[in-house]
Every structure is written in structure tokens, then in C-alpha cells.
PDB file of C-alpha atoms in Angstrom:
ATOM      1  CA  UNK X   1     -17.947  27.059  65.330  1.00  0.00           C
ATOM      2  CA  UNK X   2     -14.315  26.038  65.786  1.00  0.00           C
ATOM      3  CA  UNK X   3     -11.725  28.767  66.013  1.00  0.00           C
ATOM      4  CA  UNK X   4      -9.314  26.711  63.908  1.00  0.00           C
ATOM      5  CA  UNK X   5      -9.316  24.342  60.981  1.00  0.00           C
ATOM      6  CA  UNK X   6      -6.979  21.453  60.251  1.00  0.00           C
ATOM      7  CA  UNK X   7      -6.782  20.528  56.587  1.00  0.00           C
ATOM      8  CA  UNK X   8      -5.242  17.345  55.211  1.00  0.00           C
ATOM      9  CA  UNK X   9      -3.053  18.226  52.234  1.00  0.00           C
ATOM     10  CA  UNK X  10      -1.424  14.878  51.564  1.00  0.00           C
ATOM     11  CA  UNK X  11      -0.580  11.559  53.152  1.00  0.00           C
ATOM     12  CA  UNK X  12       1.099  13.018  56.261  1.00  0.00           C
ATOM     13  CA  UNK X  13       0.890  16.751  55.512  1.00  0.00           C
ATOM     14  CA  UNK X  14      -1.588  19.129  57.128  1.00  0.00           C
ATOM     15  CA  UNK X  15      -2.330  22.818  57.500  1.00  0.00           C
ATOM     16  CA  UNK X  16      -3.493  24.424  60.732  1.00  0.00           C
ATOM     17  CA  UNK X  17      -5.490  27.577  59.966  1.00  0.00           C
ATOM     18  CA  UNK X  18      -6.770  30.092  62.473  1.00  0.00           C
ATOM     19  CA  UNK X  19      -7.365  33.831  62.417  1.00  0.00           C
ATOM     20  CA  UNK X  20      -5.074  35.067  59.626  1.00  0.00           C
ATOM     21  CA  UNK X  21      -2.395  32.416  60.223  1.00  0.00           C
ATOM     22  CA  UNK X  22      -1.504  29.163  58.508  1.00  0.00           C
ATOM     23  CA  UNK X  23       1.022  26.555  59.625  1.00  0.00           C
ATOM     24  CA  UNK X  24       1.966  23.565  57.508  1.00  0.00           C
ATOM     25  CA  UNK X  25       2.942  20.551  59.573  1.00  0.00           C
ATOM     26  CA  UNK X  26       3.236  16.798  59.239  1.00  0.00           C
ATOM     27  CA  UNK X  27       3.067  13.625  61.230  1.00  0.00           C
ATOM     28  CA  UNK X  28       6.056  11.315  61.218  1.00  0.00           C
ATOM     29  CA  UNK X  29       7.197   8.056  62.725  1.00  0.00           C
ATOM     30  CA  UNK X  30       9.449   9.751  65.290  1.00  0.00           C
ATOM     31  CA  UNK X  31       6.524  11.785  66.628  1.00  0.00           C
ATOM     32  CA  UNK X  32       4.332   8.668  66.793  1.00  0.00           C
ATOM     33  CA  UNK X  33       7.071   6.804  68.692  1.00  0.00           C
ATOM     34  CA  UNK X  34       7.458   9.691  71.135  1.00  0.00           C
ATOM     35  CA  UNK X  35       3.706   9.809  71.652  1.00  0.00           C
ATOM     36  CA  UNK X  36       3.552   6.093  72.366  1.00  0.00           C
ATOM     37  CA  UNK X  37       6.307   6.407  74.983  1.00  0.00           C
ATOM     38  CA  UNK X  38       4.492   9.083  77.042  1.00  0.00           C
ATOM     39  CA  UNK X  39       2.989   6.509  79.430  1.00  0.00           C
ATOM     40  CA  UNK X  40       6.308   4.717  79.967  1.00  0.00           C
ATOM     41  CA  UNK X  41       8.197   7.973  80.552  1.00  0.00           C
ATOM     42  CA  UNK X  42       5.540   9.182  82.981  1.00  0.00           C
ATOM     43  CA  UNK X  43       5.578   5.986  84.997  1.00  0.00           C
ATOM     44  CA  UNK X  44       9.378   5.945  85.019  1.00  0.00           C
ATOM     45  CA  UNK X  45       9.543   9.543  86.303  1.00  0.00           C
ATOM     46  CA  UNK X  46       6.963   8.770  88.957  1.00  0.00           C
ATOM     47  CA  UNK X  47       8.838   5.697  90.202  1.00  0.00           C
ATOM     48  CA  UNK X  48      12.220   7.486  90.215  1.00  0.00           C
ATOM     49  CA  UNK X  49      10.724  10.402  92.155  1.00  0.00           C
ATOM     50  CA  UNK X  50       9.212   8.024  94.717  1.00  0.00           C
ATOM     51  CA  UNK X  51      12.515   6.165  95.134  1.00  0.00           C
ATOM     52  CA  UNK X  52      14.323   9.499  95.620  1.00  0.00           C
ATOM     53  CA  UNK X  53      11.867  10.225  98.420  1.00  0.00           C
ATOM     54  CA  UNK X  54      12.350   6.776  99.945  1.00  0.00           C
ATOM     55  CA  UNK X  55       8.779   5.815  99.095  1.00  0.00           C
ATOM     56  CA  UNK X  56       7.065   3.043  97.175  1.00  0.00           C
ATOM     57  CA  UNK X  57       4.072   2.989  94.841  1.00  0.00           C
ATOM     58  CA  UNK X  58       2.575   0.361  97.159  1.00  0.00           C
ATOM     59  CA  UNK X  59       2.062   3.094  99.760  1.00  0.00           C
ATOM     60  CA  UNK X  60      -0.694   4.503  97.591  1.00  0.00           C
ATOM     61  CA  UNK X  61      -2.766   1.320  97.634  1.00  0.00           C
ATOM     62  CA  UNK X  62      -4.972   0.589 100.613  1.00  0.00           C
ATOM     63  CA  UNK X  63      -5.705  -2.963 101.651  1.00  0.00           C
ATOM     64  CA  UNK X  64      -8.845  -3.669 103.639  1.00  0.00           C
ATOM     65  CA  UNK X  65     -10.090  -7.007 104.959  1.00  0.00           C
ATOM     66  CA  UNK X  66     -13.837  -7.249 105.236  1.00  0.00           C
ATOM     67  CA  UNK X  67     -16.090 -10.276 105.652  1.00  0.00           C
ATOM     68  CA  UNK X  68     -13.153 -12.650 105.118  1.00  0.00           C
ATOM     69  CA  UNK X  69     -12.222 -10.998 101.811  1.00  0.00           C
ATOM     70  CA  UNK X  70      -9.338  -8.687 100.971  1.00  0.00           C
ATOM     71  CA  UNK X  71     -10.119  -5.510  99.070  1.00  0.00           C
ATOM     72  CA  UNK X  72      -7.438  -3.319  97.520  1.00  0.00           C
ATOM     73  CA  UNK X  73      -8.203   0.321  96.782  1.00  0.00           C
ATOM     74  CA  UNK X  74      -5.836   1.611  94.087  1.00  0.00           C
ATOM     75  CA  UNK X  75      -7.585   4.960  93.586  1.00  0.00           C
ATOM     76  CA  UNK X  76      -4.712   6.999  95.088  1.00  0.00           C
ATOM     77  CA  UNK X  77      -2.135   5.083  93.058  1.00  0.00           C
ATOM     78  CA  UNK X  78      -4.189   5.532  89.885  1.00  0.00           C
ATOM     79  CA  UNK X  79      -4.599   9.254  90.560  1.00  0.00           C
ATOM     80  CA  UNK X  80      -0.846   9.684  91.067  1.00  0.00           C
ATOM     81  CA  UNK X  81      -0.109   7.771  87.845  1.00  0.00           C
ATOM     82  CA  UNK X  82      -2.635   9.903  85.943  1.00  0.00           C
ATOM     83  CA  UNK X  83      -1.021  13.070  87.279  1.00  0.00           C
ATOM     84  CA  UNK X  84       2.365  12.011  85.906  1.00  0.00           C
ATOM     85  CA  UNK X  85       0.812  10.910  82.591  1.00  0.00           C
ATOM     86  CA  UNK X  86      -0.917  14.286  82.241  1.00  0.00           C
ATOM     87  CA  UNK X  87       2.309  16.155  82.994  1.00  0.00           C
ATOM     88  CA  UNK X  88       4.275  14.065  80.499  1.00  0.00           C
ATOM     89  CA  UNK X  89       1.542  14.551  77.882  1.00  0.00           C
ATOM     90  CA  UNK X  90       1.751  18.321  78.331  1.00  0.00           C
ATOM     91  CA  UNK X  91       5.557  18.155  77.980  1.00  0.00           C
ATOM     92  CA  UNK X  92       5.159  16.068  74.812  1.00  0.00           C
ATOM     93  CA  UNK X  93       2.588  18.470  73.355  1.00  0.00           C
ATOM     94  CA  UNK X  94       4.781  21.452  74.217  1.00  0.00           C
ATOM     95  CA  UNK X  95       7.780  19.898  72.439  1.00  0.00           C
ATOM     96  CA  UNK X  96       5.705  18.988  69.374  1.00  0.00           C
ATOM     97  CA  UNK X  97       4.135  22.448  69.125  1.00  0.00           C
ATOM     98  CA  UNK X  98       7.555  24.095  69.352  1.00  0.00           C
ATOM     99  CA  UNK X  99       8.841  21.786  66.607  1.00  0.00           C
ATOM    100  CA  UNK X 100       5.811  22.072  64.302  1.00  0.00           C
ATOM    101  CA  UNK X 101       4.494  25.604  64.995  1.00  0.00           C
ATOM    102  CA  UNK X 102       7.415  27.507  66.530  1.00  0.00           C
ATOM    103  CA  UNK X 103       5.640  28.131  69.836  1.00  0.00           C
ATOM    104  CA  UNK X 104       4.791  26.187  72.958  1.00  0.00           C
ATOM    105  CA  UNK X 105       1.529  24.321  73.503  1.00  0.00           C
ATOM    106  CA  UNK X 106      -0.068  26.910  75.796  1.00  0.00           C
ATOM    107  CA  UNK X 107       1.163  29.762  73.590  1.00  0.00           C
ATOM    108  CA  UNK X 108      -0.433  28.124  70.553  1.00  0.00           C
ATOM    109  CA  UNK X 109      -3.764  27.600  72.316  1.00  0.00           C
ATOM    110  CA  UNK X 110      -3.715  31.225  73.488  1.00  0.00           C
ATOM    111  CA  UNK X 111      -2.778  32.437  69.991  1.00  0.00           C
ATOM    112  CA  UNK X 112      -5.708  30.515  68.500  1.00  0.00           C
ATOM    113  CA  UNK X 113      -7.937  32.035  71.178  1.00  0.00           C
ATOM    114  CA  UNK X 114      -9.128  28.782  72.702  1.00  0.00           C
ATOM    115  CA  UNK X 115     -11.116  29.279  75.868  1.00  0.00           C
ATOM    116  CA  UNK X 116     -12.385  26.778  78.354  1.00  0.00           C
ATOM    117  CA  UNK X 117     -11.809  23.121  78.868  1.00  0.00           C
ATOM    118  CA  UNK X 118     -14.034  21.924  76.015  1.00  0.00           C
ATOM    119  CA  UNK X 119     -12.251  23.926  73.306  1.00  0.00           C
ATOM    120  CA  UNK X 120      -8.770  23.079  74.539  1.00  0.00           C
ATOM    121  CA  UNK X 121      -9.608  19.380  74.879  1.00  0.00           C
ATOM    122  CA  UNK X 122     -11.063  19.286  71.356  1.00  0.00           C
ATOM    123  CA  UNK X 123      -7.957  20.931  69.890  1.00  0.00           C
ATOM    124  CA  UNK X 124      -5.670  18.570  71.804  1.00  0.00           C
ATOM    125  CA  UNK X 125      -7.715  15.566  70.687  1.00  0.00           C
ATOM    126  CA  UNK X 126      -7.645  16.695  67.043  1.00  0.00           C
ATOM    127  CA  UNK X 127      -3.907  17.347  67.099  1.00  0.00           C
ATOM    128  CA  UNK X 128      -3.053  14.086  68.866  1.00  0.00           C
ATOM    129  CA  UNK X 129      -5.241  12.119  66.440  1.00  0.00           C
ATOM    130  CA  UNK X 130      -3.435  13.620  63.456  1.00  0.00           C
ATOM    131  CA  UNK X 131       0.010  13.149  64.928  1.00  0.00           C
ATOM    132  CA  UNK X 132      -0.821   9.509  65.624  1.00  0.00           C
ATOM    133  CA  UNK X 133      -1.809   8.948  61.985  1.00  0.00           C
ATOM    134  CA  UNK X 134      -5.584   9.436  62.110  1.00  0.00           C
ATOM    135  CA  UNK X 135      -7.242  11.845  59.694  1.00  0.00           C
ATOM    136  CA  UNK X 136      -9.446  14.640  61.011  1.00  0.00           C
ATOM    137  CA  UNK X 137     -13.095  14.241  60.080  1.00  0.00           C
ATOM    138  CA  UNK X 138     -13.600  17.842  59.004  1.00  0.00           C
ATOM    139  CA  UNK X 139     -11.658  20.007  56.592  1.00  0.00           C
ATOM    140  CA  UNK X 140     -10.345  17.235  54.318  1.00  0.00           C
ATOM    141  CA  UNK X 141      -8.946  18.210  50.982  1.00  0.00           C
ATOM    142  CA  UNK X 142      -8.705  15.492  48.320  1.00  0.00           C
ATOM    143  CA  UNK X 143      -5.456  15.257  46.366  1.00  0.00           C
TER     144      UNK X 143
END
């Protein structure tokens, strides 16, 4: 059983309920735009940081010639990019939670009582889906 419930109240209006608390929040175009720019911001921060260090993203790709063919391993580059995307996503979620719920992302998850990776991922997935304009599958209220 989930420790929280997200109820759709109207077109872009929702209620987050957990324990004895309720927070009304909404999705908006500005939030959707910010969410869509997470990848670009992450990549930009990564590239600026590398340039500051006198490095290049190409350093993280390995080229290997074998049997007359050239193979490029981008696993290190992809891992570095994913690290920056994850960090930027957490920053985005923290900002949104402060704006919508008056507390940071980690504070909200702790307040709800979420434990473990599965519960926190499910909450994050639900919240991101709603903020990007998708309706949660449970807890709908017709109006």
C-alpha cells in the first residue's frame, strides 16, 4: 500500500495526501518547460566543468581497432552524462517541491515516510508524470 495518494481535482490541479497532511498543487507550462530543459542544463554544466578542468568529453570515449574495424566504447561518457542528468533532475525536483510543497525534495520524501529505492522511485515517477501533464492512474476524482 502506498504511503501517499495523489488526487486529480481539476484540469491541472492535484492534491497530495499522506499521513494527516494535504497539499494542493498544480502543473503549469513553466514547470513543464523547466522539466524539459533538465537534459540540456545537465549537459551544459558537464561540458563547462570539463572545459574548466582543461578536459574534453572525447576523453571518456575509448577507441579500439580490432580485426580491421574501429570500435568506440562510450560507456564512460554515457555514465558521466547520466551522473549530471541525475544531479540536475534532483535539483529540479528540489526546486519544484519547495515551490509546490514548501519543503525540499528529500525533506518531502522523509516527511511522507518513503523508504527504499522502490518507494522513492515510484513517488518521483508519479510526481514527474503529473508535472509533465500526465494523469495518475490511481486516485482520480471526476469533476
